[in-house]
Short mmCIF file of C-alpha atoms in Angstrom, two decimals:
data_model
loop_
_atom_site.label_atom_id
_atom_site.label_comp_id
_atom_site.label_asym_id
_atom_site.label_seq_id
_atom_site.Cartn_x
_atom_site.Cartn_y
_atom_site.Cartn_z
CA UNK A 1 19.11 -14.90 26.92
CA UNK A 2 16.14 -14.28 24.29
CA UNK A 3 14.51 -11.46 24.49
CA UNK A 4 11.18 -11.88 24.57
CA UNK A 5 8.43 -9.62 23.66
CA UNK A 6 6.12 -7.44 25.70
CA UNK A 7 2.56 -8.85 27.27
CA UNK A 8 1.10 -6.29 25.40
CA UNK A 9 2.59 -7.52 22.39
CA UNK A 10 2.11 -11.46 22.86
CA UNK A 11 -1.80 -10.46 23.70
CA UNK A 12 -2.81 -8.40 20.52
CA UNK A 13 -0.97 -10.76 18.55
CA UNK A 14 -3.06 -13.18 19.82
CA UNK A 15 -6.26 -10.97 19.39
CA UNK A 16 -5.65 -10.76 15.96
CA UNK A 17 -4.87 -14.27 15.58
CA UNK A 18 -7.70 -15.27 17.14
CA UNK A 19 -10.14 -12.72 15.44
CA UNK A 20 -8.73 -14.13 12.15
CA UNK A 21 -9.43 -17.80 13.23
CA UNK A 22 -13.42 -17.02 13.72
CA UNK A 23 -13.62 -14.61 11.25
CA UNK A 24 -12.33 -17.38 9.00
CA UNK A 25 -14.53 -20.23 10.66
CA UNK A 26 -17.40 -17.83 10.13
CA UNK A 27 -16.36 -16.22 7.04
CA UNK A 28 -19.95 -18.21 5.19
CA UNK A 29 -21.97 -15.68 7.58
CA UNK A 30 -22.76 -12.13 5.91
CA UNK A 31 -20.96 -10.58 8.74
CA UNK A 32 -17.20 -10.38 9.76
CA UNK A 33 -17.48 -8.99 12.92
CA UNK A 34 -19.18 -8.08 16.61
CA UNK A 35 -20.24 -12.21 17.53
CA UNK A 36 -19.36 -11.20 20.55
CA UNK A 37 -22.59 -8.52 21.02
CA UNK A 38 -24.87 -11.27 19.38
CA UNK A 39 -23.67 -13.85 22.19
CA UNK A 40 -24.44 -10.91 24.85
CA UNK A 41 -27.64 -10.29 23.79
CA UNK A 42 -28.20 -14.00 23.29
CA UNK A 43 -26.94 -14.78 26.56
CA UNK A 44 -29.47 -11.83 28.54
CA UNK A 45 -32.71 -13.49 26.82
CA UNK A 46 -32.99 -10.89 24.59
CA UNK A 47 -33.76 -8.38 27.57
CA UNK A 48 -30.69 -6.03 27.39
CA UNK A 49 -30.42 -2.28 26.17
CA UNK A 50 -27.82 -1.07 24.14
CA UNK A 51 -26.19 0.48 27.19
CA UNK A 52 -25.96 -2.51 29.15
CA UNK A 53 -24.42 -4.44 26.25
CA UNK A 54 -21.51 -1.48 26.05
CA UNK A 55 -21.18 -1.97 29.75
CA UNK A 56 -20.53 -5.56 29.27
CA UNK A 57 -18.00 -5.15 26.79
CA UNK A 58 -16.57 -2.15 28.36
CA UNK A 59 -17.24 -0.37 24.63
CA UNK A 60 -17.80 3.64 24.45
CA UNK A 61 -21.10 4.47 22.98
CA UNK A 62 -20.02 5.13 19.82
CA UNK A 63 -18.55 2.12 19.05
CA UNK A 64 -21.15 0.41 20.20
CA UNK A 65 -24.12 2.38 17.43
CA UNK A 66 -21.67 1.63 15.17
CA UNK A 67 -21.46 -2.27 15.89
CA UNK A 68 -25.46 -1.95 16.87
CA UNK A 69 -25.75 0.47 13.43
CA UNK A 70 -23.77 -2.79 11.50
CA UNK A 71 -25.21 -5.87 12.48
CA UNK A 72 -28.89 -4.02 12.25
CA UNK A 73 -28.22 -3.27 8.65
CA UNK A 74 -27.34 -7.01 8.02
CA UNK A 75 -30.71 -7.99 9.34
CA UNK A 76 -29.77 -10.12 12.45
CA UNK A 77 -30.92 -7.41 15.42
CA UNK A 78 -33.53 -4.97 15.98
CA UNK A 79 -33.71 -1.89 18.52
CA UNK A 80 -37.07 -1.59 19.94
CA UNK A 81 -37.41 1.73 22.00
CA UNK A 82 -38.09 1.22 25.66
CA UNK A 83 -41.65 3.02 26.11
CA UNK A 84 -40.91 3.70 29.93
CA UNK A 85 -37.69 5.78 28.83
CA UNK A 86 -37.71 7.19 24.90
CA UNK A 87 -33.59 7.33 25.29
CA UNK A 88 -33.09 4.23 25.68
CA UNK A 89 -33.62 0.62 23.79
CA UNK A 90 -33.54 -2.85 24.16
CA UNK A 91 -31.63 -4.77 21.54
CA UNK A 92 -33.48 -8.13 20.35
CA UNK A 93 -32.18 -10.60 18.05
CA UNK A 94 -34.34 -11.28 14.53
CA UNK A 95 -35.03 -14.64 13.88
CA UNK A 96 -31.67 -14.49 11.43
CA UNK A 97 -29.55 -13.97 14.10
CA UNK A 98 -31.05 -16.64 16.41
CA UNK A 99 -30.57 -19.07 13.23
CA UNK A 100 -27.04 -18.52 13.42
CA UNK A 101 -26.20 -18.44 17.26
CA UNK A 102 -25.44 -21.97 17.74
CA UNK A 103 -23.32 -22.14 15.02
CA UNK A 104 -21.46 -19.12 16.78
CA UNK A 105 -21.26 -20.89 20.14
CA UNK A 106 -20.11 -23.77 18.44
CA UNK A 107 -16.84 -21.57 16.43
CA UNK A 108 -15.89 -20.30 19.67
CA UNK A 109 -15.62 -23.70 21.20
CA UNK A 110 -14.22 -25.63 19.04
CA UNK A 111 -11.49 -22.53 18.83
CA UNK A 112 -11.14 -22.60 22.47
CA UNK A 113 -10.84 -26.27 22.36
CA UNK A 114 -8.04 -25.99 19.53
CA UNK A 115 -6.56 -23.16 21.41
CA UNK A 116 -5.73 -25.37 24.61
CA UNK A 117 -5.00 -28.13 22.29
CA UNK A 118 -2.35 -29.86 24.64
CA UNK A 119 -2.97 -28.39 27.75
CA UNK A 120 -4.14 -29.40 30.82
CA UNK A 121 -7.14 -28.11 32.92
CA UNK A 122 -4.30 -26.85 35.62
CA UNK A 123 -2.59 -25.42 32.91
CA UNK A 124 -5.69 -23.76 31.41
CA UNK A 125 -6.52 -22.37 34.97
CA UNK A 126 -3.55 -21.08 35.19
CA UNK A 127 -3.65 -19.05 32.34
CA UNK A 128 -7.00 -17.52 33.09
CA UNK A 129 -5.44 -16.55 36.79
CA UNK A 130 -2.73 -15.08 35.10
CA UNK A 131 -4.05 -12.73 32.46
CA UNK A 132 -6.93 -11.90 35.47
CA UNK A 133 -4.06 -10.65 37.84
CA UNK A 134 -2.75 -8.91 34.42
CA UNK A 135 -6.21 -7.02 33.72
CA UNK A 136 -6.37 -6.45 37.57
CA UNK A 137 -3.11 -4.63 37.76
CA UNK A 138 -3.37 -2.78 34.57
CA UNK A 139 -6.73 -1.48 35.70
CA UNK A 140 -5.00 0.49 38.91
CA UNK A 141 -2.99 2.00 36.17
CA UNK A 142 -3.80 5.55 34.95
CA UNK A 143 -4.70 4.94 31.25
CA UNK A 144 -7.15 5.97 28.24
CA UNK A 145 -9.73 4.63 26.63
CA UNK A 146 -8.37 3.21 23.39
CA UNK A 147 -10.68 1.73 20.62
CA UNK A 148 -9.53 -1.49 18.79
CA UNK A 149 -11.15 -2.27 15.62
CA UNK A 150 -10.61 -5.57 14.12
CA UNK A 151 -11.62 -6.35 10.48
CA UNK A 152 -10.98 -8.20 8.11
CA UNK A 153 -7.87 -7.18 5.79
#
């Protein structure tokens, strides 16, 4: 019988697949990275704090002023300081970054869409219930909090 290779293995393999298929797709745009945080702020109306967005994405708060730090620099978010509470800020897209968003949605789906290329919905539904009961019983695990960076080699 074939061995085959761990879930852990066949999933970041397919994280870095996958990261190299958008970063490719969206390799024009002057960033390589983080979509993902400019969908989440998209997606909360522009009425999120930086907090919230690591909560989201289950990021530590360093990584997330770094990603915050990175796509600020490139010019497509701001941080406006919340006047009710000095510690904290709301992130807001520039007009840049709201330029580019459908273009974003649009990689992911068409990626998605290539992704289950031959599937069917039962299949796809599937899938999701399976790497769900994965995450759920990997969570009752003990574990630490591990960083993954992707970029672009």
């Amino acid at each position: 019988m074939e061995e085959r290779l761990s879930v852990g293995r066949h999933l970041a393999q397919l994280t870095k697949l996958y990261a190299g298929v958008i970063s490719k797709k969206l390799e024009h745009l002057d960033i390589e990275r983080y979509f993902h945080v400019l969908l989440t702020i998209d997606k909360s109306e522009n009425k999120i704090t930086q907090q919230e967005v690591a909560n989201q994405l289950e990021l530590d708060k360093v990584t997330m002023v770094k990603m915050v730090d990175y796509l600020a620099q490139k010019g497509y978010l701001n941080r406006e300081q919340n006047p009710n509470d000095r510690r904290e800020y709301h992130l807001c897209l520039t007009e840049k970054a709201q330029k580019v968003i459908p273009e974003i949605k649009e990689a992911f789906q068409d990626i998605h869409k290539a992704a289950t290329n031959g599937l069917t919905k039962n299949q796809i539904d599937e899938f999701y219930k399976v790497v769900e009961r994965i995450d759920k019983n990997l969570r009752k695990l003990p574990n630490n909090k591990v960083n993954i960076r992707i970029k672009k080699s």
